[in-house]
Amino acid sequence: MQGDNPSAVTVGFGPFQANLQTGELKRDALRLKLPEQSFQVLAALLDRPGELVTREELQQRLWPQDTFVDYDHSLNVAVQRLREALGDSATEAHYIETLPRRGYRFIAPVEVIEPARETRRWRRRRGWALALVVLPGALAVLLALNLGGLRDRLLGRPAPGETASIAVLPLENLSGDPEQEYFADGMTEALITELGKVSALRVISRTSAMQYKQRNKPLPEIARELNVD
C-alpha cells in the first residue's frame, strides 16, 4: 500500500474497515470510538503491512518536532487504546505485533477497498435484504390476482397433466440509478426461481424471459411467443 493515495481508499482487515480519509474505524459497519493519535498509529501500520514501523517514525508522524510531550508514554497509550478497539493484545497479537524497543508491525491480511466498490457492496446487501421482504409479497400478489386462473390451479386439484405455464418478465429499474440494474435483474431471477419450485407451474427460463428486457411488446403477443398462459 505504500505510495497509494490514502484519501482514495478504505482498508479492510478481519471484521474492520479503516477509512484513511475520514479517520473512521468501523467493525461490521458500526463506528468505533478511537482517539486521533491511535488512528494515526493504525494508518501508519496499514500503510506498510507486514513491515516494521519504528517508534521514531511514529513519533515523527504523530508529534511535530517542537511539541513538548513524553513521546514514549504517549505512544504506548495510543497503541494500547488501538489494541483495545481491535480486541487485540501484546501477548497474543492478531493485528499489531510489538518488536521490543524497535516498533510495531501489522501482521493481519489487509484488503484495499475502492470507495465505489464499497458503496456497491453496501447497496447489494441492502438490495437483497429488501428482496427478502418484497419477494414473498410479490408471490402473494400473483396468487391474489389469480392471473390466468393460477390461484385456482394451485389451490384446487388440477387434472393429471394440467400445469399452469407462466413467464416472469424482466422487472424494470425505476430508481434512475444504473448501478441498481443488477437488483432489478436479481429480483426477476429470484421470482423465476421461487415460482419454479411450485410443482403445478411451468415457468419459462430466465434466458427466454430476459430477451424481452426493455422491449415494448403487448403481453398477449409475448404470451403467444413463449407459449404460456
Short mmCIF file of C-alpha atoms in Angstrom, two decimals:
data_model
loop_
_atom_site.label_atom_id
_atom_site.label_comp_id
_atom_site.label_asym_id
_atom_site.label_seq_id
_atom_site.Cartn_x
_atom_site.Cartn_y
_atom_site.Cartn_z
CA MET A 1 0.00 0.00 0.00
CA GLN A 2 2.96 2.31 0.39
CA GLY A 3 2.69 5.18 -2.04
CA ASP A 4 -1.08 4.82 -2.51
CA ASN A 5 -3.30 7.85 -2.05
CA PRO A 6 -4.71 7.30 1.46
CA SER A 7 -7.69 9.56 0.76
CA ALA A 8 -8.84 7.24 -2.01
CA VAL A 9 -9.18 4.01 -0.12
CA THR A 10 -10.73 2.19 2.75
CA VAL A 11 -8.63 -0.63 4.17
CA GLY A 12 -10.32 -3.78 5.41
CA PHE A 13 -8.87 -6.37 7.79
CA GLY A 14 -10.80 -9.04 9.65
CA PRO A 15 -14.21 -7.54 10.50
CA PHE A 16 -12.77 -4.00 10.50
CA GLN A 17 -12.67 -1.21 7.92
CA ALA A 18 -10.47 1.86 8.32
CA ASN A 19 -11.29 4.93 6.24
CA LEU A 20 -7.96 6.69 5.88
CA GLN A 21 -9.59 9.87 4.63
CA THR A 22 -12.15 10.45 7.37
CA GLY A 23 -10.21 8.80 10.18
CA GLU A 24 -13.04 6.38 10.95
CA LEU A 25 -12.68 2.82 12.17
CA LYS A 26 -15.68 0.53 11.81
CA ARG A 27 -16.46 -3.03 12.78
CA ASP A 28 -19.23 -4.60 10.70
CA ALA A 29 -20.42 -1.08 9.71
CA LEU A 30 -20.53 0.03 13.38
CA ARG A 31 -18.28 3.02 14.04
CA LEU A 32 -15.81 2.61 16.89
CA LYS A 33 -14.53 5.39 19.12
CA LEU A 34 -10.79 5.79 18.62
CA PRO A 35 -8.55 8.73 19.61
CA GLU A 36 -6.87 10.57 16.73
CA GLN A 37 -3.36 9.55 17.75
CA SER A 38 -4.39 5.89 17.93
CA PHE A 39 -5.90 6.10 14.45
CA GLN A 40 -2.69 7.68 13.13
CA VAL A 41 -0.75 4.73 14.52
CA LEU A 42 -3.15 2.37 12.74
CA ALA A 43 -2.87 4.34 9.48
CA ALA A 44 0.93 4.19 9.63
CA LEU A 45 0.89 0.43 10.19
CA LEU A 46 -1.67 -0.17 7.43
CA ASP A 47 0.45 1.84 5.02
CA ARG A 48 3.18 -0.80 5.37
CA PRO A 49 1.55 -4.08 6.42
CA GLY A 50 3.99 -6.80 7.37
CA GLU A 51 6.84 -4.29 7.79
CA LEU A 52 8.44 -2.79 10.87
CA VAL A 53 7.30 0.76 11.64
CA THR A 54 9.76 2.17 14.15
CA ARG A 55 8.85 4.15 17.23
CA GLU A 56 10.84 7.04 15.81
CA GLU A 57 8.76 7.04 12.62
CA LEU A 58 5.55 7.03 14.64
CA GLN A 59 6.86 9.83 16.82
CA GLN A 60 7.58 11.99 13.78
CA ARG A 61 4.15 11.25 12.32
CA LEU A 62 2.18 11.93 15.49
CA TRP A 63 4.01 14.88 17.01
CA PRO A 64 5.90 17.78 15.37
CA GLN A 65 9.45 18.37 16.50
CA ASP A 66 8.53 21.42 18.59
CA THR A 67 5.84 19.51 20.54
CA PHE A 68 6.59 19.08 24.23
CA VAL A 69 5.32 15.65 25.25
CA ASP A 70 6.55 12.44 26.79
CA TYR A 71 6.75 10.60 23.47
CA ASP A 72 7.33 7.12 24.82
CA HIS A 73 4.46 7.25 27.28
CA SER A 74 2.06 8.91 24.83
CA LEU A 75 2.88 6.40 22.09
CA ASN A 76 2.39 3.48 24.47
CA VAL A 77 -1.03 4.87 25.44
CA ALA A 78 -2.04 5.38 21.78
CA VAL A 79 -1.06 1.80 20.88
CA GLN A 80 -2.84 0.40 23.93
CA ARG A 81 -6.09 2.19 23.05
CA LEU A 82 -5.80 0.96 19.48
CA ARG A 83 -5.40 -2.61 20.69
CA GLU A 84 -8.40 -2.24 22.96
CA ALA A 85 -10.55 -1.09 20.00
CA LEU A 86 -9.38 -4.06 17.93
CA GLY A 87 -9.73 -6.57 20.77
CA ASP A 88 -6.01 -7.28 20.43
CA SER A 89 -3.22 -7.73 22.96
CA ALA A 90 0.56 -7.52 23.04
CA THR A 91 0.91 -11.09 24.35
CA GLU A 92 -1.47 -12.72 21.84
CA ALA A 93 -1.34 -10.38 18.87
CA HIS A 94 -3.70 -10.89 15.95
CA TYR A 95 -3.21 -7.48 14.37
CA ILE A 96 -0.35 -5.50 15.94
CA GLU A 97 2.90 -7.20 16.79
CA THR A 98 5.38 -5.50 19.13
CA LEU A 99 9.07 -5.60 18.32
CA PRO A 100 10.59 -4.67 21.71
CA ARG A 101 12.41 -1.31 21.77
CA ARG A 102 12.08 -1.04 17.99
CA GLY A 103 8.48 -0.56 16.98
CA TYR A 104 5.39 -2.34 15.67
CA ARG A 105 4.26 -4.44 12.71
CA PHE A 106 0.77 -5.06 11.32
CA ILE A 107 0.50 -8.83 10.86
CA ALA A 108 -3.09 -9.45 9.66
CA PRO A 109 -4.03 -9.66 5.95
CA VAL A 110 -5.36 -6.36 4.59
CA GLU A 111 -7.58 -5.52 1.62
CA VAL A 112 -7.72 -2.18 -0.16
CA ILE A 113 -11.35 -1.31 -0.90
CA GLU A 114 -12.12 1.32 -3.51
CA PRO A 115 -14.93 3.69 -2.40
CA ALA A 116 -17.17 2.88 -5.38
CA ARG A 117 -16.81 -0.84 -4.72
CA GLU A 118 -17.55 -0.35 -1.03
CA THR A 119 -20.71 1.57 -1.94
CA ARG A 120 -21.81 -1.13 -4.39
CA ARG A 121 -21.24 -3.82 -1.76
CA TRP A 122 -23.41 -1.90 0.74
CA ARG A 123 -26.11 -1.38 -1.87
CA ARG A 124 -26.03 -5.07 -2.80
CA ARG A 125 -26.52 -6.11 0.85
CA ARG A 126 -29.33 -3.59 1.20
CA GLY A 127 -30.93 -4.74 -2.04
CA TRP A 128 -31.00 -8.43 -1.14
CA ALA A 129 -32.30 -7.61 2.34
CA LEU A 130 -35.13 -5.74 0.63
CA ALA A 131 -35.69 -8.70 -1.68
CA LEU A 132 -36.35 -10.94 1.32
CA VAL A 133 -39.24 -8.62 2.18
CA VAL A 134 -40.51 -7.91 -1.33
CA LEU A 135 -40.35 -11.41 -2.84
CA PRO A 136 -42.96 -13.10 -0.62
CA GLY A 137 -45.26 -10.12 -1.19
CA ALA A 138 -44.85 -10.38 -4.95
CA LEU A 139 -45.74 -14.06 -4.88
CA ALA A 140 -48.78 -13.29 -2.75
CA VAL A 141 -49.91 -10.67 -5.29
CA LEU A 142 -49.64 -13.19 -8.13
CA LEU A 143 -51.89 -15.57 -6.27
CA ALA A 144 -54.31 -12.84 -5.17
CA LEU A 145 -54.79 -11.61 -8.75
CA ASN A 146 -55.47 -15.16 -9.92
CA LEU A 147 -53.78 -14.38 -13.23
CA GLY A 148 -54.69 -16.95 -15.85
CA GLY A 149 -56.52 -18.94 -13.19
CA LEU A 150 -53.20 -19.50 -11.43
CA ARG A 151 -54.64 -19.46 -7.91
CA ASP A 152 -57.43 -21.83 -8.84
CA ARG A 153 -54.95 -24.28 -10.35
CA LEU A 154 -52.61 -24.12 -7.38
CA LEU A 155 -55.23 -24.29 -4.64
CA GLY A 156 -57.59 -26.63 -6.48
CA ARG A 157 -56.94 -30.12 -7.73
CA PRO A 158 -55.80 -29.80 -11.33
CA ALA A 159 -56.40 -32.74 -13.57
CA PRO A 160 -53.43 -35.06 -14.15
CA GLY A 161 -51.03 -33.43 -16.56
CA GLU A 162 -52.66 -30.00 -16.20
CA THR A 163 -49.95 -27.45 -15.47
CA ALA A 164 -50.13 -23.66 -15.46
CA SER A 165 -47.44 -22.06 -17.61
CA ILE A 166 -46.16 -18.57 -16.83
CA ALA A 167 -43.31 -16.22 -17.68
CA VAL A 168 -41.79 -13.67 -15.33
CA LEU A 169 -40.90 -10.69 -17.48
CA PRO A 170 -37.80 -8.62 -16.58
CA LEU A 171 -38.54 -6.15 -13.81
CA GLU A 172 -37.79 -2.53 -14.64
CA ASN A 173 -35.27 -0.40 -12.75
CA LEU A 174 -37.25 2.71 -11.75
CA SER A 175 -34.62 4.16 -9.41
CA GLY A 176 -32.84 6.23 -12.05
CA ASP A 177 -29.56 4.76 -10.84
CA PRO A 178 -27.91 2.48 -13.43
CA GLU A 179 -25.99 0.71 -10.64
CA GLN A 180 -29.32 -0.65 -9.37
CA GLU A 181 -29.93 -2.53 -12.63
CA TYR A 182 -28.43 -5.68 -11.11
CA PHE A 183 -31.06 -5.54 -8.35
CA ALA A 184 -33.99 -5.50 -10.80
CA ASP A 185 -32.44 -8.41 -12.70
CA GLY A 186 -31.79 -10.24 -9.44
CA MET A 187 -35.41 -9.85 -8.35
CA THR A 188 -36.55 -11.21 -11.72
CA GLU A 189 -34.32 -14.23 -11.34
CA ALA A 190 -35.42 -14.75 -7.73
CA LEU A 191 -39.08 -14.75 -8.73
CA ILE A 192 -38.40 -17.26 -11.50
CA THR A 193 -36.50 -19.50 -9.08
CA GLU A 194 -39.16 -19.38 -6.35
CA LEU A 195 -42.08 -19.94 -8.71
CA GLY A 196 -40.18 -22.78 -10.34
CA LYS A 197 -40.36 -24.65 -7.04
CA VAL A 198 -44.14 -24.91 -7.38
CA SER A 199 -44.89 -28.29 -8.93
CA ALA A 200 -48.13 -27.10 -10.54
CA LEU A 201 -46.30 -24.43 -12.54
CA ARG A 202 -44.23 -24.48 -15.69
CA VAL A 203 -42.03 -21.39 -15.53
CA ILE A 204 -40.20 -20.09 -18.58
CA SER A 205 -36.43 -19.92 -18.08
CA ARG A 206 -34.62 -16.71 -17.26
CA THR A 207 -32.78 -16.83 -20.60
CA SER A 208 -36.03 -16.87 -22.56
CA ALA A 209 -37.66 -14.20 -20.39
CA MET A 210 -34.72 -11.77 -20.40
CA GLN A 211 -34.91 -11.34 -24.19
CA TYR A 212 -37.93 -9.12 -23.51
CA LYS A 213 -35.95 -6.70 -21.37
CA GLN A 214 -36.68 -3.13 -22.50
CA ARG A 215 -38.86 -4.38 -25.36
CA ASN A 216 -42.30 -2.87 -25.62
CA LYS A 217 -44.49 -5.71 -26.80
CA PRO A 218 -48.13 -6.36 -25.89
CA LEU A 219 -48.44 -9.00 -23.18
CA PRO A 220 -50.74 -11.28 -25.24
CA GLU A 221 -48.15 -11.29 -28.01
CA ILE A 222 -45.37 -12.23 -25.56
CA ALA A 223 -47.58 -14.96 -24.09
CA ARG A 224 -48.13 -16.42 -27.55
CA GLU A 225 -44.43 -16.30 -28.43
CA LEU A 226 -43.47 -18.04 -25.20
CA ASN A 227 -46.50 -20.36 -25.28
CA VAL A 228 -47.58 -19.54 -21.72
CA ASP A 229 -50.91 -18.87 -20.07
#
